[in-house]
Coordinates of C-alpha atoms in Angstrom, one line a residue:
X30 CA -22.0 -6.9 38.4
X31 CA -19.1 -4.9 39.3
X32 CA -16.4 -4.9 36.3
X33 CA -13.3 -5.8 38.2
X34 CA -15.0 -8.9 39.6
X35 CA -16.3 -9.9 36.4
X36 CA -12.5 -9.5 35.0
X37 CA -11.6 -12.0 37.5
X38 CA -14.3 -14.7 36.7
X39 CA -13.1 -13.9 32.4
X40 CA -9.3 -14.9 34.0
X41 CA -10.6 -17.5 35.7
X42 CA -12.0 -19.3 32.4
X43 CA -9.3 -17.8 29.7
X44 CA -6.7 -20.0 32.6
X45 CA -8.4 -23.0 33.1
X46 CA -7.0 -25.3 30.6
X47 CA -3.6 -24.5 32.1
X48 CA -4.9 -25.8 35.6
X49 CA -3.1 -29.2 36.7
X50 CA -5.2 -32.0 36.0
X51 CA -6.9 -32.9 39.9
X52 CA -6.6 -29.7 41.4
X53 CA -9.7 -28.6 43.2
X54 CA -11.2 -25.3 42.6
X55 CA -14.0 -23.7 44.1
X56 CA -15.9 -22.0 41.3
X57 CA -16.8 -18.2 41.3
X58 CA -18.8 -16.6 43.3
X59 CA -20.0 -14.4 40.5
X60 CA -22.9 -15.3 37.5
X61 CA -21.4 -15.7 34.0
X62 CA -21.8 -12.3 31.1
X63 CA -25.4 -12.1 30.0
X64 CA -23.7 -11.4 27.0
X65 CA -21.2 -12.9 24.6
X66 CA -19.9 -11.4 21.4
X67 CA -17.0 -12.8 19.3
X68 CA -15.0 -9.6 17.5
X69 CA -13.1 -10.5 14.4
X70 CA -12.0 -7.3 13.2
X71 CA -11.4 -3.7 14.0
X72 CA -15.1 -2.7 15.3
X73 CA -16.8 -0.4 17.7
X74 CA -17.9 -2.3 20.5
X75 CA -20.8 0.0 21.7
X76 CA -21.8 -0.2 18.0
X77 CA -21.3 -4.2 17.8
X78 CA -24.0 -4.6 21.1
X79 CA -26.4 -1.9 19.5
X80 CA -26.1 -4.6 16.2
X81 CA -27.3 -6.7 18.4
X82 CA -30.4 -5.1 20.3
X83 CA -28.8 -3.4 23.4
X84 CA -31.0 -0.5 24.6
X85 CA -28.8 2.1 25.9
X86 CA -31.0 2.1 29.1
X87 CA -30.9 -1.5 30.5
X88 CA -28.0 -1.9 33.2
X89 CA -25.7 -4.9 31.1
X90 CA -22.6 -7.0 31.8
X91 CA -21.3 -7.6 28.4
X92 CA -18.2 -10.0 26.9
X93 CA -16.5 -9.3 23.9
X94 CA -14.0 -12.1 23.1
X95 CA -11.0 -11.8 20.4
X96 CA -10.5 -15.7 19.8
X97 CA -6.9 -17.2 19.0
X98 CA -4.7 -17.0 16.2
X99 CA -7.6 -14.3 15.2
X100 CA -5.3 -11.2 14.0
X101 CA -7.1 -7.4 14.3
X102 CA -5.6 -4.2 12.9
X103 CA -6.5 -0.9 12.3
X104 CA -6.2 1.1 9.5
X105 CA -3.1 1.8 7.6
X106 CA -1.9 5.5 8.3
X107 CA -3.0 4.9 12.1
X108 CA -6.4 3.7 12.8
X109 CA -7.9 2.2 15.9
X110 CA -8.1 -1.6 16.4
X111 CA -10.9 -1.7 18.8
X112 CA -12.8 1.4 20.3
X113 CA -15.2 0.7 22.9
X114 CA -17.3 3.4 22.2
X115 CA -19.2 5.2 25.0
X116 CA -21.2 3.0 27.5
X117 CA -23.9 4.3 30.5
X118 CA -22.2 3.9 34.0
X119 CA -24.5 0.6 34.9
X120 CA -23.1 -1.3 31.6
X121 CA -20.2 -3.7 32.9
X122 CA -17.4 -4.5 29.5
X123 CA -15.3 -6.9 29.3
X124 CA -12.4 -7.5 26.5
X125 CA -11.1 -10.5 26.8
X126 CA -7.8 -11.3 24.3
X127 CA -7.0 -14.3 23.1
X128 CA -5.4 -13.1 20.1
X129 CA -4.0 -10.3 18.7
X130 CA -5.3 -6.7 18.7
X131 CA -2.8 -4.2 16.6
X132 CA -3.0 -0.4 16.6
X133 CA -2.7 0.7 12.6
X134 CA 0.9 1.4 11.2
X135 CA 1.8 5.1 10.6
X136 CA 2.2 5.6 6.9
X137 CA 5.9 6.6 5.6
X138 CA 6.2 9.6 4.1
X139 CA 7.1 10.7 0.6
X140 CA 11.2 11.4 -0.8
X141 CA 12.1 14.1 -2.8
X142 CA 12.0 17.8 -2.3
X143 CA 8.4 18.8 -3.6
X144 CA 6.4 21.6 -2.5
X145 CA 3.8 19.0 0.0
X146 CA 6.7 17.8 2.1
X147 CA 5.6 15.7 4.8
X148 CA 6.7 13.4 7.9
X149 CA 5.5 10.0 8.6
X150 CA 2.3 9.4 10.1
X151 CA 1.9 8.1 13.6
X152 CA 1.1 4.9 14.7
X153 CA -2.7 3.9 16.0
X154 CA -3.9 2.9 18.9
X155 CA -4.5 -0.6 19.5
X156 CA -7.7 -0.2 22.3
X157 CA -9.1 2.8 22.4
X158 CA -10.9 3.2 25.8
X159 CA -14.2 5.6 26.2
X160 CA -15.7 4.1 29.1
X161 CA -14.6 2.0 32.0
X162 CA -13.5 -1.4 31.1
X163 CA -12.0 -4.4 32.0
X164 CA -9.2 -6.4 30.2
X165 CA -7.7 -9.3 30.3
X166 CA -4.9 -10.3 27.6
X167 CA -4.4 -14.4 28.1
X168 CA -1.5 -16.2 27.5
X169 CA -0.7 -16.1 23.9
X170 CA -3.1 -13.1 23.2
X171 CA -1.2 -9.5 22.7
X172 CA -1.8 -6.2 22.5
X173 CA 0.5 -3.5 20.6
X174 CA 0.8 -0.6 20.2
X175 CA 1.2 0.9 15.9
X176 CA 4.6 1.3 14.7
X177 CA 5.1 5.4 13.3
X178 CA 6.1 5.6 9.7
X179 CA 9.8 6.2 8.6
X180 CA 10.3 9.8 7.0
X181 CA 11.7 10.0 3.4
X182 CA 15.0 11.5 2.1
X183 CA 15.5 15.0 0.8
X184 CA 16.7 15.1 -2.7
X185 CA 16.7 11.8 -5.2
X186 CA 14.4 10.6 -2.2
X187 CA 13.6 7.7 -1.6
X188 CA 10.0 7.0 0.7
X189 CA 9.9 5.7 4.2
X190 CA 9.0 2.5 5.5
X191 CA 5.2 1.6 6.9
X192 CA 4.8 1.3 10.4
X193 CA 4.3 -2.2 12.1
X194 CA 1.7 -3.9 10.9
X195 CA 0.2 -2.5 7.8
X196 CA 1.4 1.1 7.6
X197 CA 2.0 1.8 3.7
X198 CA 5.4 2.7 2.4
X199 CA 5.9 6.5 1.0
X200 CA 6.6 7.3 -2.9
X201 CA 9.8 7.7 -4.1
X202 CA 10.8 11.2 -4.9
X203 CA 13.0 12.9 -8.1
X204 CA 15.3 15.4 -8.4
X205 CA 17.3 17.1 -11.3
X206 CA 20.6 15.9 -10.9
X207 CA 23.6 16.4 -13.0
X208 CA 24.5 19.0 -16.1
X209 CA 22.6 17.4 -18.2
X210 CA 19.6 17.7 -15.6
X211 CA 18.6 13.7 -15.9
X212 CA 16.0 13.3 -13.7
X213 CA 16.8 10.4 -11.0
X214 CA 13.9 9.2 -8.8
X215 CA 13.8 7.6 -5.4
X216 CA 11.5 4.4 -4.5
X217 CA 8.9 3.6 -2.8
X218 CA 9.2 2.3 1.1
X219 CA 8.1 -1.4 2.2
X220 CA 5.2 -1.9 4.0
X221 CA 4.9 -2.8 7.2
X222 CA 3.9 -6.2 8.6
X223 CA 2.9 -7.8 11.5
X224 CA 6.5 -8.8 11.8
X225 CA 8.0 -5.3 12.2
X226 CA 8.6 -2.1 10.2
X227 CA 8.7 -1.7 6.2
X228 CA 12.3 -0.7 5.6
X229 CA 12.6 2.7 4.0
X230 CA 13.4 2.9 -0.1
X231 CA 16.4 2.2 -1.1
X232 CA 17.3 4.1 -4.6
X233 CA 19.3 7.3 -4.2
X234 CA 19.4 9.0 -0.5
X235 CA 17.5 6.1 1.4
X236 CA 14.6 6.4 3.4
X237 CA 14.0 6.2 7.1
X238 CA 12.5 2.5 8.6
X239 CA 8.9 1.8 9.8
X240 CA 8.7 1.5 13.1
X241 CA 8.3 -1.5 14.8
X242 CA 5.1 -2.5 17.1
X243 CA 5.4 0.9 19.9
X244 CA 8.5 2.2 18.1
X245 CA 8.2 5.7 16.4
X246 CA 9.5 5.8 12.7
X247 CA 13.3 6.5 11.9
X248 CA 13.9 10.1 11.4
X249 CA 16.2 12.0 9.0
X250 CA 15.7 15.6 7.7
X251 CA 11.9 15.1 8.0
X252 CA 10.9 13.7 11.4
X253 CA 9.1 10.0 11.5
X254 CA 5.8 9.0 13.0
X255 CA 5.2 8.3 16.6
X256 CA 4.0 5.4 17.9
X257 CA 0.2 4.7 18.9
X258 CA -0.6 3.7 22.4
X259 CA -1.2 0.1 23.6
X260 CA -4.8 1.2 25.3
X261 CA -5.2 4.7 25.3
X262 CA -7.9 5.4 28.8
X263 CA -8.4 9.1 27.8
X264 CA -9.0 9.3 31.8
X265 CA -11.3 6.0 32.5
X266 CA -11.0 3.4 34.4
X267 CA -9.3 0.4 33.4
X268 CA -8.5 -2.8 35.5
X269 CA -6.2 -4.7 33.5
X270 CA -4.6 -8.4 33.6
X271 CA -1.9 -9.4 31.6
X272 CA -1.0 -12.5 31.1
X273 CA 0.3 -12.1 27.4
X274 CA 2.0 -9.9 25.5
X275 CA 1.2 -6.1 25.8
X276 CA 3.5 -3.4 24.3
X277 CA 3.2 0.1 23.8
X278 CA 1.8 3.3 26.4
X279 CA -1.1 2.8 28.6
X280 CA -2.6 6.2 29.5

């Protein structure tokens, strides 16, 4: 079964409680997936059929379902949420989202002026696309893109902020400061949530912001993180339906 006319038949189902009550549709002129599989958190999904006895060889159509309210992230410092993995050219994939599905949040980087000066990390990718695939984001589901982590200050440094939704905040850095060469030290950035950006530390010169969900990371001297894409296609095909909340690149 072709994957854009299985993408249709996923839309059909993920809408039908919105239908009015009465109306009169003709079903689908397609057969339903062979294959369900609920994903829960930031998996392969090549590797998640392989779990579950897929060949390689056998031509497939295959479901994967993020259920509501369910939240998936990738790694802080800018991991994947969901990779599909590579799939033969017979094998039809479907995502369907009816949650969430967050690219990781770029890490903020370090304060302070210290031999191992760094910028913030980018954010991740929330679908990372090797083969063709079909998606369909229901209402109420989303798909965004990691926030980049905020750079830290020169100086009495303090750390940027962690990228939207889990990037980690930088250390705070020290610096002689004065005659009597006290040492005064920066703190450490806020992490980032699934509400938004860690601010950046606070203590002496303060550090740049996580970015939100698609935002890069607030620069200063040092240069903050990018953001990840929302589905990265690295060249395949993707038919796509949104009927949620997508934010972030698709390319």
């Amino acid at each position: 079964m072709k994957t854009f006319v299985r993408l249709a038949l996923c839309l059909s189902l993920s809408l039908m409680p919105m239908l009015a009550l009465g109306q009169e549709t003709a079903p689908p002129p397609v057969e339903p997936p062979e294959t369900v599989i609920t994903v829960t958190e930031s998996a392969n999904l090549r590797a998640l059929a392989d779990q579950q006895g897929y060949d390689g060889h056998t031509p497939v159509n295959y479901l994967f379902i993020v259920p509501a309210k369910t939240n998936i992230m990738g790694k802080p410092g800018g991991g994947t949420g969901i990779d599909t993995g590579k799939w033969p050219e017979d094998a039809s994939v479907v995502l369907l989202v009816r949650g969430n599905v967050y690219g990781g949040g770029g890490n903020g980087s370090d304060g302070g002026d210290t031999p191992m000066v760094r910028d913030g990390s980018r954010g991740g990718d929330a679908i990372f696309v090797q083969s063709q695939l079909g998606i369909v984001i229901s209402p109420g589901g989303s798909v965004k893109a990691g926030g980049g982590g905020g750079a830290g200050a020169d100086g009495v440094g303090s750390g940027g902020g962690g990228g939207f939704p889990n990037g980690a905040g930088g250390r705070g850095g020290s610096a002689l400061q004065g005659g009597d060469s006290v040492i005064v030290a920066g703190n450490q950035g806020y992490y980032g949530t699934p509400g938004g950006g860690g601010r950046g530390g606070q203590r002496g010169n303060t550090g740049g912001d996580g970015g939100n969900a698609a935002m890069p990371g607030q620069s200063l001297n040092r240069v903050g993180g990018g953001e990840g894409f929302a589905i990265r296609t690295n060249g395949n095909d993707v038919v796509l339906d949104n009927r949620g909340d997508l934010r972030g690149q698709i390319g």
